[in-house]
PDB file of C-alpha atoms in Angstrom:
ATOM      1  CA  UNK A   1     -13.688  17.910  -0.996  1.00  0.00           C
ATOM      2  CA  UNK A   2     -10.099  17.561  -1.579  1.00  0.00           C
ATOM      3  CA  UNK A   3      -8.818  13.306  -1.625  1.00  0.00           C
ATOM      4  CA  UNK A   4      -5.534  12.267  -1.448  1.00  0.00           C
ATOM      5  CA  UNK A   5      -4.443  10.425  -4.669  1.00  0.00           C
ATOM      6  CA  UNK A   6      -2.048   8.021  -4.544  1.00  0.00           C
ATOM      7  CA  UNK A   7      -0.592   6.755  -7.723  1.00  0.00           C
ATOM      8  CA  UNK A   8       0.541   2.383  -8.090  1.00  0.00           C
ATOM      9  CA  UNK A   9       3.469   3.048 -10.537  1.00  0.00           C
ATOM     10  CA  UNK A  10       5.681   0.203 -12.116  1.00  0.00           C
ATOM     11  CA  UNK A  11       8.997   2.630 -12.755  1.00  0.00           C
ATOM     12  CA  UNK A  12      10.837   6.134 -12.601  1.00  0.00           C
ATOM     13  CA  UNK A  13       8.757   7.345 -15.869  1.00  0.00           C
ATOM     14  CA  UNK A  14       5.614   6.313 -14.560  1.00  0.00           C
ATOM     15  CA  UNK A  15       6.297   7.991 -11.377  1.00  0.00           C
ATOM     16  CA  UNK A  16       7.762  11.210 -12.827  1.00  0.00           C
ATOM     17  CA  UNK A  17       4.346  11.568 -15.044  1.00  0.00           C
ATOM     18  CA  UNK A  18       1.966  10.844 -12.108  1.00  0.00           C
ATOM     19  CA  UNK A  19       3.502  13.886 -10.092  1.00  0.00           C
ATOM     20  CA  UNK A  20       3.195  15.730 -12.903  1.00  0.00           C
ATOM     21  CA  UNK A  21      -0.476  14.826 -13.589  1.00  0.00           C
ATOM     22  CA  UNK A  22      -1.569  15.641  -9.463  1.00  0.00           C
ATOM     23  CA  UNK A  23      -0.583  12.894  -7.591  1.00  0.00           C
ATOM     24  CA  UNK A  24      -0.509  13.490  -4.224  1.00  0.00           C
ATOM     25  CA  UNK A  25       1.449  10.685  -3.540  1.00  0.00           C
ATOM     26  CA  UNK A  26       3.156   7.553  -5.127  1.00  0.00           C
ATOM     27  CA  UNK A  27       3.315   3.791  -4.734  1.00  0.00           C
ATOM     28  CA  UNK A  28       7.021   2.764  -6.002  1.00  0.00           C
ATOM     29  CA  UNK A  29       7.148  -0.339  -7.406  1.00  0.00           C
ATOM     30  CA  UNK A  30       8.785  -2.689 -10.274  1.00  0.00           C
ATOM     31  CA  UNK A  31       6.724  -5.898 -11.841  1.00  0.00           C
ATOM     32  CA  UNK A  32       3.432  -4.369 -11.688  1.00  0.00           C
ATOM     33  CA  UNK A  33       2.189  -7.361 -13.668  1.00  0.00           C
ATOM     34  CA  UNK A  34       3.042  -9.529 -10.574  1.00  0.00           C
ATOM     35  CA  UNK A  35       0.860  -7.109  -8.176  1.00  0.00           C
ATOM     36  CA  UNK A  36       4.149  -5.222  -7.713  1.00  0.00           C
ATOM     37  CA  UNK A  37       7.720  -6.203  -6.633  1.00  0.00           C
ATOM     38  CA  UNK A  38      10.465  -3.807  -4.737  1.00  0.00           C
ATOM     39  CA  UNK A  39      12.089  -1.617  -7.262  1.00  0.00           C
ATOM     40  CA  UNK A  40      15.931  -1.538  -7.669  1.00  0.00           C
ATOM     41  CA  UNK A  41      17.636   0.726  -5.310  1.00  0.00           C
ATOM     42  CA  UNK A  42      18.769   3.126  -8.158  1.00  0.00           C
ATOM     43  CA  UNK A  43      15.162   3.788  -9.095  1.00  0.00           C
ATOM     44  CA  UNK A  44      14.497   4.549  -5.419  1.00  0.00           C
ATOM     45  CA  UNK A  45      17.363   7.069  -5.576  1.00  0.00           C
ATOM     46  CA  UNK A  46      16.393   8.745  -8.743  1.00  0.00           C
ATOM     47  CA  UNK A  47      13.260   9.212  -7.531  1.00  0.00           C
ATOM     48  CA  UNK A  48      13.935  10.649  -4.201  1.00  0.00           C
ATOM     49  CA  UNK A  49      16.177  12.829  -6.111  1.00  0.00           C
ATOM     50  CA  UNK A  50      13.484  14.004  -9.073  1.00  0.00           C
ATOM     51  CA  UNK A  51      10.188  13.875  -7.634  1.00  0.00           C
ATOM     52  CA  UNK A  52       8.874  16.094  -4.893  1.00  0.00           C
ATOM     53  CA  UNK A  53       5.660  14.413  -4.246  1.00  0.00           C
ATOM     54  CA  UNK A  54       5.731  11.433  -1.038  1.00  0.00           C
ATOM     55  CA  UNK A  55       7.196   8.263  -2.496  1.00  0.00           C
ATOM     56  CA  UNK A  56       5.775   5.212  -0.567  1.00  0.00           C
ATOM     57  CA  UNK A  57       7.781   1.910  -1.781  1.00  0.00           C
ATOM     58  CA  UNK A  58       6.902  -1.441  -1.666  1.00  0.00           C
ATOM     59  CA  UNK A  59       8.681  -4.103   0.025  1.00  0.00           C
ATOM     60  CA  UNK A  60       7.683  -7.216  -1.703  1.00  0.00           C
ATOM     61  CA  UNK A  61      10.854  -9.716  -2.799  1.00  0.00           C
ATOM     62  CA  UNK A  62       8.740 -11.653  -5.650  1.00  0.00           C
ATOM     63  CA  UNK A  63       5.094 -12.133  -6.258  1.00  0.00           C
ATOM     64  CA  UNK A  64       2.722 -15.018  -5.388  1.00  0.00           C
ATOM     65  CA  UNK A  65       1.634 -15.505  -1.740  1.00  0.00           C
ATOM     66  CA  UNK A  66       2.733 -13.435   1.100  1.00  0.00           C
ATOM     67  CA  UNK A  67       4.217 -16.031   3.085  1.00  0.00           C
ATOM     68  CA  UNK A  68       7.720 -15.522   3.603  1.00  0.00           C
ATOM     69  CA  UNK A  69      11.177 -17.793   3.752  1.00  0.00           C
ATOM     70  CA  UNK A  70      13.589 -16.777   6.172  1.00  0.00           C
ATOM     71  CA  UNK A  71      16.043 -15.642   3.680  1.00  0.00           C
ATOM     72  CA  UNK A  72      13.155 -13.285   2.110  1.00  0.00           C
ATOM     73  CA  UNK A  73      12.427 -11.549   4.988  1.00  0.00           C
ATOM     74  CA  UNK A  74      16.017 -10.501   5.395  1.00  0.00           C
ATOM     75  CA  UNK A  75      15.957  -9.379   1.707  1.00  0.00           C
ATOM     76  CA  UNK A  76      12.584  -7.163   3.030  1.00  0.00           C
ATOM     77  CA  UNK A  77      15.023  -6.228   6.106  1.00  0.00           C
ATOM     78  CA  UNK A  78      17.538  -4.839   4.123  1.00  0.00           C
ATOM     79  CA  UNK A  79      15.287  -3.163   1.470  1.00  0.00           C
ATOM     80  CA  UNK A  80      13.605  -1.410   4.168  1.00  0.00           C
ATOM     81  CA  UNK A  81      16.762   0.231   5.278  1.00  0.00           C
ATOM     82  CA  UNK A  82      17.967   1.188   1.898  1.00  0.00           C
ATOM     83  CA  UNK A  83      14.446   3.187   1.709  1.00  0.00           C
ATOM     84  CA  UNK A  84      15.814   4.636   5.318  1.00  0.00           C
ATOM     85  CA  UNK A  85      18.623   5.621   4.361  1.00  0.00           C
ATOM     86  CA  UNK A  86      17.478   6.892   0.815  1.00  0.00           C
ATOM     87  CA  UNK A  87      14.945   8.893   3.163  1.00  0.00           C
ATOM     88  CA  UNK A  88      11.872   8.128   1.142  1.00  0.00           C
ATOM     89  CA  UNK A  89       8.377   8.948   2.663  1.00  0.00           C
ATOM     90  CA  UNK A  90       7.286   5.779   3.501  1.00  0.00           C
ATOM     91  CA  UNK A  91       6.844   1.955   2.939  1.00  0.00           C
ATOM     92  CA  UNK A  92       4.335  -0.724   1.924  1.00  0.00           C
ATOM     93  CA  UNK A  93       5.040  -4.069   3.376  1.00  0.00           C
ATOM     94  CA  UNK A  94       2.102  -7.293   3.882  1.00  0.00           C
ATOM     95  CA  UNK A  95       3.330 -10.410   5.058  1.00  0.00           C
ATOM     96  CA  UNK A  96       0.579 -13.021   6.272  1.00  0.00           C
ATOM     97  CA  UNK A  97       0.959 -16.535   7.890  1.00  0.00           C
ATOM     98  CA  UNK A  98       0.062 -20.214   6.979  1.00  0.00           C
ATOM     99  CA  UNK A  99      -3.860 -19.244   8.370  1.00  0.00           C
ATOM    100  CA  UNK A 100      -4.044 -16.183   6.009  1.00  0.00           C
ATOM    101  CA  UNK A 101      -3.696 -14.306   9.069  1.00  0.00           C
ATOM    102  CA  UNK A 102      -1.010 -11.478  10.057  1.00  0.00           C
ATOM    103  CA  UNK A 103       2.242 -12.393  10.379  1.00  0.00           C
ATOM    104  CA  UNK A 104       2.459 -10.426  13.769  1.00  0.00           C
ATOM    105  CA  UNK A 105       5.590 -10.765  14.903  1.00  0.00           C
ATOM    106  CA  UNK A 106       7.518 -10.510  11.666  1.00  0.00           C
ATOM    107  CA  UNK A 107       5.297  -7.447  10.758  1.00  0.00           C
ATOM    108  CA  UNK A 108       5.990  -5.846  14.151  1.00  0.00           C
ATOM    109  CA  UNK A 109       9.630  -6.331  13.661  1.00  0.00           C
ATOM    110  CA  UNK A 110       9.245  -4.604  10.039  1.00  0.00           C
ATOM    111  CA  UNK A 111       7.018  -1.856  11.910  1.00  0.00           C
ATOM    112  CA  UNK A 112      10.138  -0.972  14.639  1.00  0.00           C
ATOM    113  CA  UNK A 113      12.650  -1.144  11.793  1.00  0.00           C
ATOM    114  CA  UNK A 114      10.696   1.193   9.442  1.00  0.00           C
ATOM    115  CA  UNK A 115      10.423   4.069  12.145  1.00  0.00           C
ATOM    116  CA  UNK A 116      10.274   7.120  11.456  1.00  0.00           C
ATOM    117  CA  UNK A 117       8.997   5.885   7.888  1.00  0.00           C
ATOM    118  CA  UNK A 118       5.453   5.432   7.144  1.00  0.00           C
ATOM    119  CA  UNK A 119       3.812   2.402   6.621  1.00  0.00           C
ATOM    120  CA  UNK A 120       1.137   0.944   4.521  1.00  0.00           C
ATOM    121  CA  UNK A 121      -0.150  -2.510   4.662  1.00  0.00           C
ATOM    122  CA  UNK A 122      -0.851  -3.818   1.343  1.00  0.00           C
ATOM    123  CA  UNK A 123      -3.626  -5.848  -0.495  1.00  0.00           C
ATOM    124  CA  UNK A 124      -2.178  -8.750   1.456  1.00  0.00           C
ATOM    125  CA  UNK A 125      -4.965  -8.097   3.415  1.00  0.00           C
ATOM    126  CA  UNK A 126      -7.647  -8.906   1.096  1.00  0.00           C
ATOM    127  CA  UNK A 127      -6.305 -12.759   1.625  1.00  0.00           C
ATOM    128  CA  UNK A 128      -7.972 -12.257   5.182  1.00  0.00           C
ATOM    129  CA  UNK A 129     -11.312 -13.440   6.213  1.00  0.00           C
ATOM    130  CA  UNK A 130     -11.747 -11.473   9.311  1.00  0.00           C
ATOM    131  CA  UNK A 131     -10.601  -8.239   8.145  1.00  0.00           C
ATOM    132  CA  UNK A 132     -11.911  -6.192  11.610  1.00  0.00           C
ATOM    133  CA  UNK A 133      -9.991  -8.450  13.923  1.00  0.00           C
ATOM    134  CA  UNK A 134      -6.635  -7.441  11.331  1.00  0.00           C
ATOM    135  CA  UNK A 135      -7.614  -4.086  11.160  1.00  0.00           C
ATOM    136  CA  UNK A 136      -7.373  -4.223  15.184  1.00  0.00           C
ATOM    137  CA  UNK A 137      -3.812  -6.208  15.122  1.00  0.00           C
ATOM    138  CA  UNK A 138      -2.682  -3.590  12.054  1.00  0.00           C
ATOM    139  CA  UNK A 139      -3.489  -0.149  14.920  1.00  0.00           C
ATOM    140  CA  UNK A 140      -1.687  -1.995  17.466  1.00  0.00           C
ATOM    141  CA  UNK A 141       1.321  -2.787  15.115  1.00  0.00           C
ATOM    142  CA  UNK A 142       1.447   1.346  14.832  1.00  0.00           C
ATOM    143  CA  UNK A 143       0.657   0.876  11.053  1.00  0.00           C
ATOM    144  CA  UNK A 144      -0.470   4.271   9.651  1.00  0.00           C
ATOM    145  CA  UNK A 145      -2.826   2.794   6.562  1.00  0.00           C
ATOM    146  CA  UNK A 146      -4.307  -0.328   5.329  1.00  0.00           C
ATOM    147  CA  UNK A 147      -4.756  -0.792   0.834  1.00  0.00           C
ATOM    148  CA  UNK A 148      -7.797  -2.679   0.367  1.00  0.00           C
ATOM    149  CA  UNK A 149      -9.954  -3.457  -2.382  1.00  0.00           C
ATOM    150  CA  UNK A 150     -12.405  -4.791   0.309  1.00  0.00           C
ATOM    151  CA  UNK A 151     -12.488  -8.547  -0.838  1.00  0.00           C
ATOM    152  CA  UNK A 152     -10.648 -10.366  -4.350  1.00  0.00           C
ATOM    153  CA  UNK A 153     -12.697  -8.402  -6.974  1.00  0.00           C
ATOM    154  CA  UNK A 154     -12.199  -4.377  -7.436  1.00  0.00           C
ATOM    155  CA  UNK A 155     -13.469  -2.180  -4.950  1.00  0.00           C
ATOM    156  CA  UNK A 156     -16.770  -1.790  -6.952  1.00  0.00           C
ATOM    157  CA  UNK A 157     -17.860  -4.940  -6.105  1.00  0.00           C
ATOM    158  CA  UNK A 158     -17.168  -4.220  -2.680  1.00  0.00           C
ATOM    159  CA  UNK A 159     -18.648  -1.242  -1.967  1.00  0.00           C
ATOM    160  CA  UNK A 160     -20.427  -2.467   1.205  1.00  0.00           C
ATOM    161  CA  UNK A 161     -17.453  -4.021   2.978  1.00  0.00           C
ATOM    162  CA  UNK A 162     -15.007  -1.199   2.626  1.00  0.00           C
ATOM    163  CA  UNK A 163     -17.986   1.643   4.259  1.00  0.00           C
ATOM    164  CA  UNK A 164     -17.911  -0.734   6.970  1.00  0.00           C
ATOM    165  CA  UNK A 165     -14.100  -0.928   6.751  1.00  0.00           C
ATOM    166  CA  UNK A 166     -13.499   3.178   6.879  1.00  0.00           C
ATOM    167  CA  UNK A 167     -16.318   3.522   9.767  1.00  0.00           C
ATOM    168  CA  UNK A 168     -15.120   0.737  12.027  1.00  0.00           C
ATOM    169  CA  UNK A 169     -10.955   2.211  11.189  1.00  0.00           C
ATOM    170  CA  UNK A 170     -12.441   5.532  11.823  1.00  0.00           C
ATOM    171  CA  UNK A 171      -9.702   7.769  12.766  1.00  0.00           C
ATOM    172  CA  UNK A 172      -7.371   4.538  14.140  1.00  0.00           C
ATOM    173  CA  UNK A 173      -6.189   3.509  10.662  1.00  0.00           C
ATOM    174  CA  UNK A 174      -6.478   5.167   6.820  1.00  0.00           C
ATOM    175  CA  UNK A 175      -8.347   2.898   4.827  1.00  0.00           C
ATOM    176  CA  UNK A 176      -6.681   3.751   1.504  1.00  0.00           C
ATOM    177  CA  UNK A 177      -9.467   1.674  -0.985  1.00  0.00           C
ATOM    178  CA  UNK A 178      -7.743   0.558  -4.755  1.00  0.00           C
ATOM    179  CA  UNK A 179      -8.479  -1.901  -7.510  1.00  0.00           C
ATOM    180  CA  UNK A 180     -10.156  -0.490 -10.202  1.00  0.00           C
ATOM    181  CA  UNK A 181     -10.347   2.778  -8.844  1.00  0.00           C
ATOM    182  CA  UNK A 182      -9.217   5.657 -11.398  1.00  0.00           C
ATOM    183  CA  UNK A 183      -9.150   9.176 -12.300  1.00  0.00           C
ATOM    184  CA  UNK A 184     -12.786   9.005 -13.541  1.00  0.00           C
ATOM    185  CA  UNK A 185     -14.511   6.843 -10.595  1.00  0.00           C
ATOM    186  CA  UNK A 186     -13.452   7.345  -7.482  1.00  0.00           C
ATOM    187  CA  UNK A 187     -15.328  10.659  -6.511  1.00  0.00           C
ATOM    188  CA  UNK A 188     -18.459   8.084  -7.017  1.00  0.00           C
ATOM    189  CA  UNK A 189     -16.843   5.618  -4.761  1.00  0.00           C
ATOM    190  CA  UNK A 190     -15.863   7.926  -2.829  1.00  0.00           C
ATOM    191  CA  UNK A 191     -19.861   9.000  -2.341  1.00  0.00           C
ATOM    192  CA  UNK A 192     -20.579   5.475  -0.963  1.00  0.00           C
ATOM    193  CA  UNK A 193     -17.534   4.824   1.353  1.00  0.00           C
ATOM    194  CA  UNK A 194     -16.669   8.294   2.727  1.00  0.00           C
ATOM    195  CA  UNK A 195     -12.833   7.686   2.467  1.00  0.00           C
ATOM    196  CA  UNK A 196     -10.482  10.195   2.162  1.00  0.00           C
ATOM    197  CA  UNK A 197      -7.529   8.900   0.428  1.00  0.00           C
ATOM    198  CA  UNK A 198      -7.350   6.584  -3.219  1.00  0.00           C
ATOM    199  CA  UNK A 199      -5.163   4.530  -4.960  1.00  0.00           C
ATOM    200  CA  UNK A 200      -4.941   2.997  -8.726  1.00  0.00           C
ATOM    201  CA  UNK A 201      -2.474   3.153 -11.402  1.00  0.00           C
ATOM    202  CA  UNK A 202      -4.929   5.307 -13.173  1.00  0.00           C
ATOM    203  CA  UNK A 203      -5.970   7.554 -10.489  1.00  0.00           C
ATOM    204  CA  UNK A 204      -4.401  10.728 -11.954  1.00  0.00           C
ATOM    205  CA  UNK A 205      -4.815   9.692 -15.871  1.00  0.00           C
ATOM    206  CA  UNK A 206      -2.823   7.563 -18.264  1.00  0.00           C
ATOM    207  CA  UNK A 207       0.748   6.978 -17.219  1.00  0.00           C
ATOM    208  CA  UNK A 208       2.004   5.791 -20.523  1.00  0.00           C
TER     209      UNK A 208
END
């Protein structure tokens, strides 16, 4: 069975050498030691320009919790239409409330100004406790996939939760699982949870 692979890299180089190595797709980002931060607009640019595989960028201002000042969610605002206008496949965006639940109406007003992009909602989502009842809120936002490592260890310790996460999404949402996943272990996971896309900084090899 072919699975989309989706590659987490932390610059241009990194990105370049995952397409080259299979990736199906890419996760943009910068400050991959913070979980990933949005990367500057001429590495966006370059790599619309130089690589031909989808380009999905994060829209994160700084790392730490994904509750949001005013002023950063205007810096989100404005990233999001650079990646518009840059034409980029898609974006990654979490933002979350006080409750560790869904920011709903900020994330719906990200949702309206990403269209036509794609969006991914990141391992924000991990911070929630009832992840069906956001997985319900995420389908009626029009999100098109949720990254989840299916609790706040890797995937592999989570094996359980994230079947149950792709067969209650079912063909509503992509659950896209990550977190320890790589080039060498995710056809196993894959054999437990049934999903059909993947995502790791190692998923296609070594980047460095």
């Amino acid at each position: 069975m072919k699975y989309i692979l989706e590659a987490c890299v932390g610059n241009y180089r990194e990105g370049k050498k995952a397409e080259e190595l299979g990736a199906d797709r890419i996760e943009l980002c910068d400050n991959l030691l913070e979980g990933g931060t949005t990367p500057s607009y001429g590495t966006i640019l370059l790599a619309k320009k130089n690589i031909k595989c989808d380009i999905n960028v994060i829209i994160r201002p700084r790392g730490g919790n994904f509750i949001y000042s005013d002023e950063e969610f205007q810096i989100m605002k404005q990233d999001i239409q650079i990646c518009k206008n840059i034409g980029v496949n898609g974006v990654v965006i979490g933002i979350l409330n006080s409750k560790n639940k869904i920011d709903f109406n900020r994330t719906k007003e990200l949702v309206d100004l990403c269209k036509p992009l794609s969006v991914t909602f990141h391992m924000a989502f991990d911070e929630i406790e009832d992840k069906k009842e956001a997985i319900e809120e995420l389908i009626s936002l029009g999100i098109n996939r949720i990254l989840t490592k299916g609790g706040t260890e890797s995937a592999f310790h989570n094996i359980k939760t994230l079947k149950d996460l792709v067969e209650y999404a079912g063909k509503k949402i992509i659950i896209l699982p990550g977190g320890g996943v790589n080039k060498y272990n995710y056809k196993k996971l894959a054999e437990e949870i049934l999903a059909q896309e993947y995502h790791g900084s190692k998923i296609v090899g070594e980047l460095i």
